[in-house]
Coordinates of C-alpha atoms in Angstrom, one line a residue:
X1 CA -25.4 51.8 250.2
X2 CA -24.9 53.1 246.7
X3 CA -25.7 50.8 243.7
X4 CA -21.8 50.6 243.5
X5 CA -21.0 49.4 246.5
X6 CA -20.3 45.7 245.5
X7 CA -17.0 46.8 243.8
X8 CA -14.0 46.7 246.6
X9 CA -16.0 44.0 248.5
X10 CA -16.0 41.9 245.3
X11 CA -12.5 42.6 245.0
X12 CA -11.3 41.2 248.2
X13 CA -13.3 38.8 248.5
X14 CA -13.3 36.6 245.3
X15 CA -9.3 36.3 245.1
X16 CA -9.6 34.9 249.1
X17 CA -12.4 32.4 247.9
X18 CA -10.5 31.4 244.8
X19 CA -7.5 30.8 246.8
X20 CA -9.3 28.8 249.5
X21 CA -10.4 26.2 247.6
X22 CA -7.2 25.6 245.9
X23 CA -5.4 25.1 249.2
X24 CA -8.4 23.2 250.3
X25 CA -9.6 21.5 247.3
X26 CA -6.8 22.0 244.9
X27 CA -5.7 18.3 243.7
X28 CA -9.1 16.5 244.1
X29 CA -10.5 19.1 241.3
X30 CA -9.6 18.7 237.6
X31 CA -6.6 20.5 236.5
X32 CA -8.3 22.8 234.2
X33 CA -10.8 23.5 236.4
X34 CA -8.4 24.7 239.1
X35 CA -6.6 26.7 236.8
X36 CA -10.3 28.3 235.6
X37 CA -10.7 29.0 239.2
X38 CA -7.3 30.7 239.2
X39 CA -8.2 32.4 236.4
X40 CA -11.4 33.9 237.8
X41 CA -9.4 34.8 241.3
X42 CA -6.5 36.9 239.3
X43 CA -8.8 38.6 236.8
X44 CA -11.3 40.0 239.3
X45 CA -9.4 42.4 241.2
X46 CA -8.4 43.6 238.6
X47 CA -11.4 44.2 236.4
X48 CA -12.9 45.5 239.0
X49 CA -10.1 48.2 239.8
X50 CA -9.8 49.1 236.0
X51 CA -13.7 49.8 236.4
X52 CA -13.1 52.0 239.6
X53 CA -10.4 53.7 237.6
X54 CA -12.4 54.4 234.3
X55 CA -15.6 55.5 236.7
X56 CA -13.2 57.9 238.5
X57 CA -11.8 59.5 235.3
X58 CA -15.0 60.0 233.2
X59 CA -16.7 61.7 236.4
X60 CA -17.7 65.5 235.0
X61 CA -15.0 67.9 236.5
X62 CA -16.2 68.8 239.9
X63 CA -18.4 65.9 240.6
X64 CA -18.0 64.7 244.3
X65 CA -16.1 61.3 244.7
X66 CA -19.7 60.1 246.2
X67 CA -23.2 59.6 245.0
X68 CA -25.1 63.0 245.8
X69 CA -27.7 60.3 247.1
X70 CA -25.5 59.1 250.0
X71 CA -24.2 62.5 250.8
X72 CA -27.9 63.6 251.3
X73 CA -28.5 60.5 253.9
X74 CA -27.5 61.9 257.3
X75 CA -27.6 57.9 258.7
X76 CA -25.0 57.0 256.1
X77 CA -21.1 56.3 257.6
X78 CA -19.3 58.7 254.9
X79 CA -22.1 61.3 255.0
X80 CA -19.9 63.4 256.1
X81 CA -16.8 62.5 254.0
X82 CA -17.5 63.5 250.2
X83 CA -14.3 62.8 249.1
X84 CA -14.6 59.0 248.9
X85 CA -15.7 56.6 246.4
X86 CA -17.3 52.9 246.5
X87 CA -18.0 53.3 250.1
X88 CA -19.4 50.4 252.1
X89 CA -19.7 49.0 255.7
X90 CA -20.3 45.6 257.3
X91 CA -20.2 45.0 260.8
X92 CA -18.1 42.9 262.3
X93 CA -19.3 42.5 266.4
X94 CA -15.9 44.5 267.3
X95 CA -18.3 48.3 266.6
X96 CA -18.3 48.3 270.5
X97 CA -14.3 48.9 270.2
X98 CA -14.9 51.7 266.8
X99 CA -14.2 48.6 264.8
X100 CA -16.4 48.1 262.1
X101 CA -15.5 46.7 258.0
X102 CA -15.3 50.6 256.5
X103 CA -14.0 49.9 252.7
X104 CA -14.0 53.5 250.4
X105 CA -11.6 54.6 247.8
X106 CA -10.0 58.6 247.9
X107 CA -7.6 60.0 245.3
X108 CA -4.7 58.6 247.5
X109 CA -5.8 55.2 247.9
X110 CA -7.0 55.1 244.1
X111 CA -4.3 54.4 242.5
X112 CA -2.6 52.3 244.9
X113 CA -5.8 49.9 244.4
X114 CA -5.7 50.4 241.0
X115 CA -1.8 49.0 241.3
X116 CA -2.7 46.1 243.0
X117 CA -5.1 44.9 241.2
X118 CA -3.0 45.1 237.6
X119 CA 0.3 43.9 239.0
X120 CA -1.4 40.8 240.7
X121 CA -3.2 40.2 237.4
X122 CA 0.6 40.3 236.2
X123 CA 1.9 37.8 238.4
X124 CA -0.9 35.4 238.2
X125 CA -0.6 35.4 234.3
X126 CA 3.2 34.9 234.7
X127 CA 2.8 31.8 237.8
X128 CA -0.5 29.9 235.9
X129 CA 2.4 29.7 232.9
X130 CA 5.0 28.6 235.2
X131 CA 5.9 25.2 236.0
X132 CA 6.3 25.4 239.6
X133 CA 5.7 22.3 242.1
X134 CA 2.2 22.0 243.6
X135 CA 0.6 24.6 241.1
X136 CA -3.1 24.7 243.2
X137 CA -1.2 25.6 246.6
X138 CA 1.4 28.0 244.7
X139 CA -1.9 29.6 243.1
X140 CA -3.6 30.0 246.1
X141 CA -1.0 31.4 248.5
X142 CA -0.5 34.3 245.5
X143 CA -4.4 34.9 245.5
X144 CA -4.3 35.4 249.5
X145 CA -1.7 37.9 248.7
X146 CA -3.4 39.8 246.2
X147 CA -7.0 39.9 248.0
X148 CA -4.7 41.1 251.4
X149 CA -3.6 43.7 249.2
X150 CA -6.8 45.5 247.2
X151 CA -7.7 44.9 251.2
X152 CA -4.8 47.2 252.0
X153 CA -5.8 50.2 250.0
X154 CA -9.9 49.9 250.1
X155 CA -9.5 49.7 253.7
X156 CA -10.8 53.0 255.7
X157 CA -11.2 51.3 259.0
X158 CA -7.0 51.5 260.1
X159 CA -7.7 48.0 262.0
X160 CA -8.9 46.4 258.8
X161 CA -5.9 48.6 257.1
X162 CA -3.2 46.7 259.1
X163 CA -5.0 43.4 259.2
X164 CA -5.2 43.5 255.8
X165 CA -1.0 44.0 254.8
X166 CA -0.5 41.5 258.0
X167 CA -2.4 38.9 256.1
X168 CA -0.7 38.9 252.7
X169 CA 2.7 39.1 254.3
X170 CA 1.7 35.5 255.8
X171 CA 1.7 34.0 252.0
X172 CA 4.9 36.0 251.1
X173 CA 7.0 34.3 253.8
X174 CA 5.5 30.4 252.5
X175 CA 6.2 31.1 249.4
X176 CA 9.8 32.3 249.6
X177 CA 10.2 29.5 252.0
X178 CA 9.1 27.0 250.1
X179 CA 9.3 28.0 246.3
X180 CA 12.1 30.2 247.0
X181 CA 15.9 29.5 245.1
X182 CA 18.9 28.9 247.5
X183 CA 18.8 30.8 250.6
X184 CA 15.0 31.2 250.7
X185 CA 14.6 29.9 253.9
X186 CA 17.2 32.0 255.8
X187 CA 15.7 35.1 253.3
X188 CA 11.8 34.4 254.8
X189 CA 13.5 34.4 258.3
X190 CA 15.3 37.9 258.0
X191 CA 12.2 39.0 256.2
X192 CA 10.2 37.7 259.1
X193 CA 11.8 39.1 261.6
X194 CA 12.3 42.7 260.3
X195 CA 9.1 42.8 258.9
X196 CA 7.4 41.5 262.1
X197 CA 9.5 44.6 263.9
X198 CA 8.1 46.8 261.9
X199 CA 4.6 46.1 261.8
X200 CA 4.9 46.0 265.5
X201 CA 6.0 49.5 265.6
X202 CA 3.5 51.0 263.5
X203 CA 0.6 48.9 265.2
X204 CA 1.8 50.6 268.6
X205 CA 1.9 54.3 266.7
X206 CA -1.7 53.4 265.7
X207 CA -3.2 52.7 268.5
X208 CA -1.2 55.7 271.0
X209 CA -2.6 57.6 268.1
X210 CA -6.3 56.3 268.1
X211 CA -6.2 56.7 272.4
X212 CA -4.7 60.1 272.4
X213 CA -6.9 61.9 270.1
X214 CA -10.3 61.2 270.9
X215 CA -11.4 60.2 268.2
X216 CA -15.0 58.5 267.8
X217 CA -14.0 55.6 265.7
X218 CA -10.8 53.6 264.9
X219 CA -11.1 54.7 261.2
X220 CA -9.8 57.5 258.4
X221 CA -13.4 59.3 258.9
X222 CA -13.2 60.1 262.2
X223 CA -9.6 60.1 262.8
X224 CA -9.6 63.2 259.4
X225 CA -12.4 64.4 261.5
X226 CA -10.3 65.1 264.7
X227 CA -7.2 66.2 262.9
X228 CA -4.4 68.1 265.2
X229 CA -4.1 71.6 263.8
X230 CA -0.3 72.5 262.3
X231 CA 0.5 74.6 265.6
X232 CA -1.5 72.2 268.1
X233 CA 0.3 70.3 270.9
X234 CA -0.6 66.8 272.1
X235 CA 1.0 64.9 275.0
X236 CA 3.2 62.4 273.3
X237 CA 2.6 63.3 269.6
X238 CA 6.4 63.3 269.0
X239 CA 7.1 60.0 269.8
X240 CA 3.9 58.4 267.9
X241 CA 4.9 59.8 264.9
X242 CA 8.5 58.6 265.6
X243 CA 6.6 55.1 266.1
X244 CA 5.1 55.2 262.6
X245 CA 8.1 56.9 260.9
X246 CA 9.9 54.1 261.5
X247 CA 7.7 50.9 262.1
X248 CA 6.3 52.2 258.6
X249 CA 10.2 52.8 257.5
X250 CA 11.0 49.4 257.8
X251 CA 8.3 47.7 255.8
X252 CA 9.7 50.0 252.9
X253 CA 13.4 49.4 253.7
X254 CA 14.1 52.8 254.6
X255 CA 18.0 53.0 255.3
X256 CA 19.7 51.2 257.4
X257 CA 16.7 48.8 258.0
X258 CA 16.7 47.5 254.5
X259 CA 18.6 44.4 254.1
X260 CA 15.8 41.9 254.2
X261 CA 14.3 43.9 250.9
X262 CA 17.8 42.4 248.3
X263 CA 18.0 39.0 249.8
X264 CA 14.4 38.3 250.0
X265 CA 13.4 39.7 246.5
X266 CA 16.3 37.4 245.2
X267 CA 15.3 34.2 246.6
X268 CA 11.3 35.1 246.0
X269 CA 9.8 33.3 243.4
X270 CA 9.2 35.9 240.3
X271 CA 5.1 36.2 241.1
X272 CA 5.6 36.8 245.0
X273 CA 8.7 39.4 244.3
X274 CA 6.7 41.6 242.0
X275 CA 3.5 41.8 244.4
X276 CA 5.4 42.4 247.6
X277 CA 8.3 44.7 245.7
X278 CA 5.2 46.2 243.6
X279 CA 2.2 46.3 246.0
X280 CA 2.8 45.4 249.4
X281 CA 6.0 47.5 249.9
X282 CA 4.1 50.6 249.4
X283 CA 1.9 50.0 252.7
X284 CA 4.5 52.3 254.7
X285 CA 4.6 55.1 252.1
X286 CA 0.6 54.8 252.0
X287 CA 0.6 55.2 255.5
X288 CA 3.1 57.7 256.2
X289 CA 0.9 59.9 253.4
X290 CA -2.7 59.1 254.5
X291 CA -2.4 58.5 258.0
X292 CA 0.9 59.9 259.8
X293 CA 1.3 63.5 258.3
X294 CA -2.0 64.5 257.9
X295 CA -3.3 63.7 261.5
X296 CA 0.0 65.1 262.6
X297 CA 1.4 67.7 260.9
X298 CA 3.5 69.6 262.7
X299 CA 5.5 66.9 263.7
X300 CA 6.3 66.2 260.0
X301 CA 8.2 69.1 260.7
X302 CA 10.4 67.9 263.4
X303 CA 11.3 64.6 262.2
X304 CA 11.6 65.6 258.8
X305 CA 15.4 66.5 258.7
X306 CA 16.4 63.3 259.9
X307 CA 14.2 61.5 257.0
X308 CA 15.6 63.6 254.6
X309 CA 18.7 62.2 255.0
X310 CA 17.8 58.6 255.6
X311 CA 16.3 58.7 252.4
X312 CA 19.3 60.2 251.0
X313 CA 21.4 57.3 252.5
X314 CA 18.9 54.6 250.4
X315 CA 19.7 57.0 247.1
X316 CA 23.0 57.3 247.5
X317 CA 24.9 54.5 249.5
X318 CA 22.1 51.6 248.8
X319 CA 22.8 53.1 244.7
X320 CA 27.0 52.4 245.1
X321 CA 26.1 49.1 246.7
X322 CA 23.7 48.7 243.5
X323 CA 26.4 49.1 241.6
X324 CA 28.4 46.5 242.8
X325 CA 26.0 44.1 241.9
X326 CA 27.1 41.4 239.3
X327 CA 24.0 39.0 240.5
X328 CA 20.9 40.4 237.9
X329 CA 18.2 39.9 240.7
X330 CA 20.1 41.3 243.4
X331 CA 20.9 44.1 241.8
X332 CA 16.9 44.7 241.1
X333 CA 16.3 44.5 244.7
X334 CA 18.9 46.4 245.7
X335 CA 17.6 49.0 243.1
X336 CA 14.0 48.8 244.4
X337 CA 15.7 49.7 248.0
X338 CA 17.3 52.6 246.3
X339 CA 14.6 54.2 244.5
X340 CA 12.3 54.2 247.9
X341 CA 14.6 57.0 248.9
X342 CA 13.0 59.1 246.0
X343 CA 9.7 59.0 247.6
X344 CA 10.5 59.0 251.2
X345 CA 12.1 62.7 249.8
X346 CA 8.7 63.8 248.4
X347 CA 7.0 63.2 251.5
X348 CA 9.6 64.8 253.4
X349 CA 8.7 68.0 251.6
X350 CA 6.0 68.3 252.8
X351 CA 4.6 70.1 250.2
X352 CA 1.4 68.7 248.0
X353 CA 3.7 68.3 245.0
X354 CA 6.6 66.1 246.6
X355 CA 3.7 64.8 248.0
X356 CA 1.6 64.4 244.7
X357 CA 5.0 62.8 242.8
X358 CA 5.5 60.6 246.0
X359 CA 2.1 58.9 245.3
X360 CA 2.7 58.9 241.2
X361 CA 5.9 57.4 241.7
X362 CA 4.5 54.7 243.9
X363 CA 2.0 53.5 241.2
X364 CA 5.1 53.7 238.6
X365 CA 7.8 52.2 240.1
X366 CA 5.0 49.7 241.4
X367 CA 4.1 48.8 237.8
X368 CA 8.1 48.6 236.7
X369 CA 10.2 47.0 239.1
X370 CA 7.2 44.3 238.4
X371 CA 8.1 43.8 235.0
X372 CA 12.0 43.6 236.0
X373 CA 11.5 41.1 238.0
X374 CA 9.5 39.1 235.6
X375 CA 11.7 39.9 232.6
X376 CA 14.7 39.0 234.8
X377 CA 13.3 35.7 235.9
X378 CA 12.6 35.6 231.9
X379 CA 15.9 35.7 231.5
X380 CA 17.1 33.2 233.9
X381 CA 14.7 30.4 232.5
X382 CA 17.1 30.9 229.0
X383 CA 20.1 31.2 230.7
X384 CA 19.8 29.3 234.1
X385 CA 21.4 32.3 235.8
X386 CA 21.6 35.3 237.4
X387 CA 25.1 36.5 236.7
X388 CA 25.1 39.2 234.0
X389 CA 28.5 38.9 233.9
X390 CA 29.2 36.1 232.8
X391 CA 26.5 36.6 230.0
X392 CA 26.4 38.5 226.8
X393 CA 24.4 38.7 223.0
X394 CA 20.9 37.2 224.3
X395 CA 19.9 39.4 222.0
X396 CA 20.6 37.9 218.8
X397 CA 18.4 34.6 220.2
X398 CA 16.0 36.4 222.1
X399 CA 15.6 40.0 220.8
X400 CA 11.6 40.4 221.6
X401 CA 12.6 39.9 225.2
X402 CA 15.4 42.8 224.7
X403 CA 13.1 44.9 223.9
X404 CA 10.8 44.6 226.7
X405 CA 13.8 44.5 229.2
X406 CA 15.4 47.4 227.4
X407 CA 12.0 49.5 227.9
X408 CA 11.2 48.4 231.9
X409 CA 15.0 49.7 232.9
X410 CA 14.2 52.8 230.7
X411 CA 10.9 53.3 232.7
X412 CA 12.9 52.7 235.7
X413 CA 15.2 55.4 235.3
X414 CA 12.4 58.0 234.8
X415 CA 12.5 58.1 230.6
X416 CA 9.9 61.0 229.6
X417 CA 6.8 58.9 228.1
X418 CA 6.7 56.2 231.4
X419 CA 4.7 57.2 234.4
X420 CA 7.9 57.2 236.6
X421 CA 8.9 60.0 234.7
X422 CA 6.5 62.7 236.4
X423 CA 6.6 61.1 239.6
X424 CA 10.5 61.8 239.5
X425 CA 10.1 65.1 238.1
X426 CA 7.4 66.2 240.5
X427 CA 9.5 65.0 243.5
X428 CA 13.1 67.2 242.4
X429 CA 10.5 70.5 241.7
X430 CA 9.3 70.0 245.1
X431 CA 12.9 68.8 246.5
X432 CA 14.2 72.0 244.9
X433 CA 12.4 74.4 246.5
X434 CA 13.2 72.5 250.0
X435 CA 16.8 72.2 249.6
X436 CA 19.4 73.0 246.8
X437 CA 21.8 70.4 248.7
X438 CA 19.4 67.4 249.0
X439 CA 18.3 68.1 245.3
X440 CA 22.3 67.7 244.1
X441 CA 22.5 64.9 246.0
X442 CA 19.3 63.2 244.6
X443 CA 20.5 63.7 241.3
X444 CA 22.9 62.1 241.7
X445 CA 20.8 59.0 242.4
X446 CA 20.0 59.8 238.8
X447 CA 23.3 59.4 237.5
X448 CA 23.8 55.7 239.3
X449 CA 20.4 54.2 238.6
X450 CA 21.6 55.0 234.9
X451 CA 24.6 53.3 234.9
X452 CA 23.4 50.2 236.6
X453 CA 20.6 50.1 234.4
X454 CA 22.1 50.1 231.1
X455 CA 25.3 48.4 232.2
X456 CA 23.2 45.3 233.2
X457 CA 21.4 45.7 229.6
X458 CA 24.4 46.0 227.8
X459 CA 26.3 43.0 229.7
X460 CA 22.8 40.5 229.3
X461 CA 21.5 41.3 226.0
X462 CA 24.5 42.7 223.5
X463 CA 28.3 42.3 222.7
X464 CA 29.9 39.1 222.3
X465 CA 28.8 36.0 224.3
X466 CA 31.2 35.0 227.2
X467 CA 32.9 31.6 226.8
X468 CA 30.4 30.5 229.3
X469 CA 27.5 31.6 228.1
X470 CA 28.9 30.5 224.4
X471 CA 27.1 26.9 224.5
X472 CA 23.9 28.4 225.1
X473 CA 24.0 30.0 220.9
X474 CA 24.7 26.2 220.3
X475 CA 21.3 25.1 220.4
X476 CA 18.0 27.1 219.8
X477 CA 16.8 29.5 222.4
X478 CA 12.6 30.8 222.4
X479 CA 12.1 34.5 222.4
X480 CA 9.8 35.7 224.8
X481 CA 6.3 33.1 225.6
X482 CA 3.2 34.5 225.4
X483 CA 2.9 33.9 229.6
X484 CA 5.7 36.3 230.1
X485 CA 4.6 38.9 227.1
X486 CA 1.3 39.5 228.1
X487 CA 1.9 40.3 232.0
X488 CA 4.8 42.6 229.8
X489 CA 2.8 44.3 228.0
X490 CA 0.0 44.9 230.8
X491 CA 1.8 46.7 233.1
X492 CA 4.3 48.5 230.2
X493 CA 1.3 49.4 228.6
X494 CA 0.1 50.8 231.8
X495 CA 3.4 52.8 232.7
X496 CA 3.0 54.4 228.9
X497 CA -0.6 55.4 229.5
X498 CA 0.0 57.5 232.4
X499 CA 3.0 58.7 231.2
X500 CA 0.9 60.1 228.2
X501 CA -1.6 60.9 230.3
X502 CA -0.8 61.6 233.7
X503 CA -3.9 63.6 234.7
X504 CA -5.5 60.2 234.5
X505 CA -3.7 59.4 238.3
X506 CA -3.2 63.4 239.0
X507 CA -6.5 64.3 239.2
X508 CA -7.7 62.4 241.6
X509 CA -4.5 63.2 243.6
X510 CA -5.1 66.9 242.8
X511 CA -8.9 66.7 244.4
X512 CA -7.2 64.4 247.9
X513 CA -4.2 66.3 248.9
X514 CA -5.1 70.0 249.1
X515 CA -7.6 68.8 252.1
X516 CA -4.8 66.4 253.4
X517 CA -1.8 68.5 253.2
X518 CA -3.5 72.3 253.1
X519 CA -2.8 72.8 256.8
X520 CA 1.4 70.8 257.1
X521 CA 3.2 73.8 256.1
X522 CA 4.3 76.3 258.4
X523 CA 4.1 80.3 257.4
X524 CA 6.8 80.6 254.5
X525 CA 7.1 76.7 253.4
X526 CA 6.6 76.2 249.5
X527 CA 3.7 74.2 248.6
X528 CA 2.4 73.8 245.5
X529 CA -0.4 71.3 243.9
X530 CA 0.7 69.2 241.6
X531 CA -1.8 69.6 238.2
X532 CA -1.2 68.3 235.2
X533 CA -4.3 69.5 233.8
X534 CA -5.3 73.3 233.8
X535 CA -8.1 73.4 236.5
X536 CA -10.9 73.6 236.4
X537 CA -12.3 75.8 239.6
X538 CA -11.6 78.8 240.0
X539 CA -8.1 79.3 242.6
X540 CA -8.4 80.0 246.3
X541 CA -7.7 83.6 247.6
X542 CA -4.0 84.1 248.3
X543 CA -3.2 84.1 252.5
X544 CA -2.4 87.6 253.6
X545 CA 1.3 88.2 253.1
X546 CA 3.0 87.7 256.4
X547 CA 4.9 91.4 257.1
X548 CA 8.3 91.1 256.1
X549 CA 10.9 91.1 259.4
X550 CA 12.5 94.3 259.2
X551 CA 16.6 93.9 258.7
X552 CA 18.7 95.4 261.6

């Protein structure tokens, strides 16, 4: 193994520790001491995925994702697989059924890492400040959730891939069970029961897909190895993909198998609602872009005109129920819901730029919707509600925490300067050049997330206080605490990095998805690689030019 190998093991593993022995050990330890080892659980993850980040990005242009060293090793499991970084493998006594503990990062599952290890940094900051009953226990559930999910995205073994999400689902449901506000209970249960549906599904579209192809292993490697060509047929490829179109669909609330995603976000406790709405919500997408189109590609092609539209359904008709909304967290989920449609449209493209802004939009609205549900529960512990309606003028008691607010819903809505931005901007480019009609109706999605956005920031933070929320200006309110600033100004610092510089996340999505997506399109179909950066090789040879059909 390369001398870097420790990284995404480290990751996973030191979070699942830390959490172990505060469910196990929690209340006979010190409480400092349990919060040091909370600490140290939060704080790895993400050090080590800024690390992977800032190794990735200082890399000379044109340097292979791995060591030259291991590439050179013929006895080495991604010898033959230059496009991944970190890799490592343990056994695990399952190698006699292909699986085997396969962790390496690619310029796909990069950024999603990088994700989840910054917004669980987030939303451990934000619950060791909390006051929330049985600290050690709340603390630990979180850290299961957070190792489960840099487990997620290191994962190249798909076993390990789906054991990994299935494990930090397992803490979400306790914790909006227990920790949850009213209705948390019956919100774990839908939760439970959709989510168990849909992992089902795609579990089943995993495995008819591992048995039908052939493949040598039960992994990325040699599934990307045995890839069906664009024009290839295979005996019950139509229905697989339909299997992990929609078993993935539902763990990302594609429409109408969404309404777990509002109620269960709005009964969550702030920390779990910003890693499951942030992190582990993205699975689906992830696995729709690294596992379902590229080891089927043509049948992207026959079940994408039905996604187009269900995605259309979560921008427009999930956005009109969005604005309906008078409850603040409820409307974030719903909101969340809605802006999912955005990426299941850049898939749908399938085109390396709707796919390119599907994945920068996933690390974005990962990094924003976590702040908003932070800020919002920010909000509540001043106000001791959720109704912006009944709310007005926080902002002459709290006007730090308006500004942060102010700039999360602006990131939300795509504001040039925020990483959403060119995930949004990518997606309608590509979207344009698939369909006029689905790039009208997209927009406006646009036009509704803005007036929800800023209505809610109007009604909360400025005008005149209602006669309700008058007695609250009778006695003194605190701005914004340093637990809720600093998880604030991590991930909005993040979102204004990449919006500045997006090539930091493109680049590596530049170098994945030509070799992913190269073979989807059929003869004709726009594609076209989303580069922030002038490149740096020189361009492939044009295709021959199909001969034109002559007109009758």
């Amino acid at each position: 193994m390369p001398s870097d190998s420790f990284i995404l093991p480290l990751a996973i593993a030191v979070p699942f520790l830390a959490g172990l022995v505060l469910l196990l050990k929690g209340r006979q330890i010190s409480p400092w001491l349990a919060r040091a080892v909370a600490w140290v659980g939060f704080s790895v993850p993400a050090i080590t995925a800024l690390c992977a980040w800032l190794m990735f990005v200082m890399r000379p242009s044109g340097t292979p994702m791995i060591e030259q060293a291991l590439v050179a090793n013929p006895g080495d499991i991604f010898s033959s697989t230059p496009e991944y970084l970190f890799p490592c493998e343990f056994d695990t006594g399952l190698g006699f059924l292909g699986i085997t503990l396969k962790l390496g990062l690619n310029g796909l599952s990069l950024p999603m890492f990088v994700l989840a290890g910054i917004v669980g940094l987030a939303a451990g900051i934000y619950a060791l400040y909390s006051k929330a009953d049985r600290p050690t226990a709340y603390w630990g559930l979180l850290l299961f959730i957070v190792s489960g999910a840099v487990g997620v995205f290191a994962s190249v073994n798909l076993f390990y891939f789906y054991f990994f999400h299935e494990f930090a689902l397992i803490p979400t449901f306790i914790l909006i069970g227990w920790w949850g506000g009213p209705g948390g209970r019956a919100a774990a249960l839908e939760m439970t029961i959709y989510l168990t549906l849909g992992a089902l599904l795609s579990l089943l579209g995993l495995l008819a897909l591992f048995l039908h192809s052939g493949a040598d292993g039960f992994d990325l490697v040699s599934m990307h190895a045995w890839t069906l060509p664009a024009d290839a047929k295979m005996a019950g490829a139509h229905k697989i993909f339909g299997l992990l179109l929609f078993g993935f669909g539902i763990l990302v609330s594609l429409w109408p198998f969404h309404s777990w995603a509002p109620s269960g976000y709005a009964a969550a406790p702030a920390p779990a609602a910003m890693l499951h709405a942030g992190v582990l919500k993205k699975f689906g997408l992830y696995g729709l872009l690294q596992i379902a189109v590229p080891l089927l590609p043509g049948e992207m092609h026959n079940w994408g005109h039905l996604l187009t539209w269900l995605a259309l359904a979560n921008v427009i008709l999930i956005g009109a129920v969005t604005l309906a909304q008078r409850d603040l967290k409820m409307m974030l989920g719903y909101s969340s819901v809605m802006h999912m449609g955005y990426i299941f449209l850049g898939i749908a493209c399938v085109s390396a730029l709707g796919a390119g802004g599907a994945v920068l939009l996933m690390f974005a609205h990962g990094l924003s919707v976590a702040a908003l549900f932070l800020l919002s529960d920010a909000v509540f512990q001043r106000t001791q509600s959720y109704d912006f309606g009944s709310m007005g003028g926080l902002c002459q008691k709290a006007p730090v925490l308006t500004a942060f607010f102010l700039a999360a819903t602006l990131a939300g809505l795509g504001l040039p300067g925020f990483g959403n931005f060119w995930g949004e901007f990518s997606i309608f480019v590509a979207l344009w050049k698939y369909s006029h009609w689905l790039t009208a109706g997209a927009a406006l999605g646009v036009v509704i997330s803005a007036v929800y956005g800023l209505r809610a920031v109007s009604r909360v933070f400025y005008g005149e206080p209602s006669p309700a929320f008058q007695p609250l200006f009778d006695k003194p309110v605190a701005d914004i605490r340093p637990g809720e600033r600093w998880p604030a100004v991590i991930l909005l610092g993040v979102l204004m990095l990449v919006g500045f510089w997006p090539a930091s996340i493109s680049r590596g999505i530049n170098e994945a998805l030509p070799t992913v997506y190269e073979d989807t399109r059929p003869a004709g179909h726009y594609a076209l690689t989303l580069n922030f950066v002038p490149p740096v090789a020189p361009a492939k040879p044009a295709p021959a030019a199909v001969p034109a059909t002559p007109s009758r």
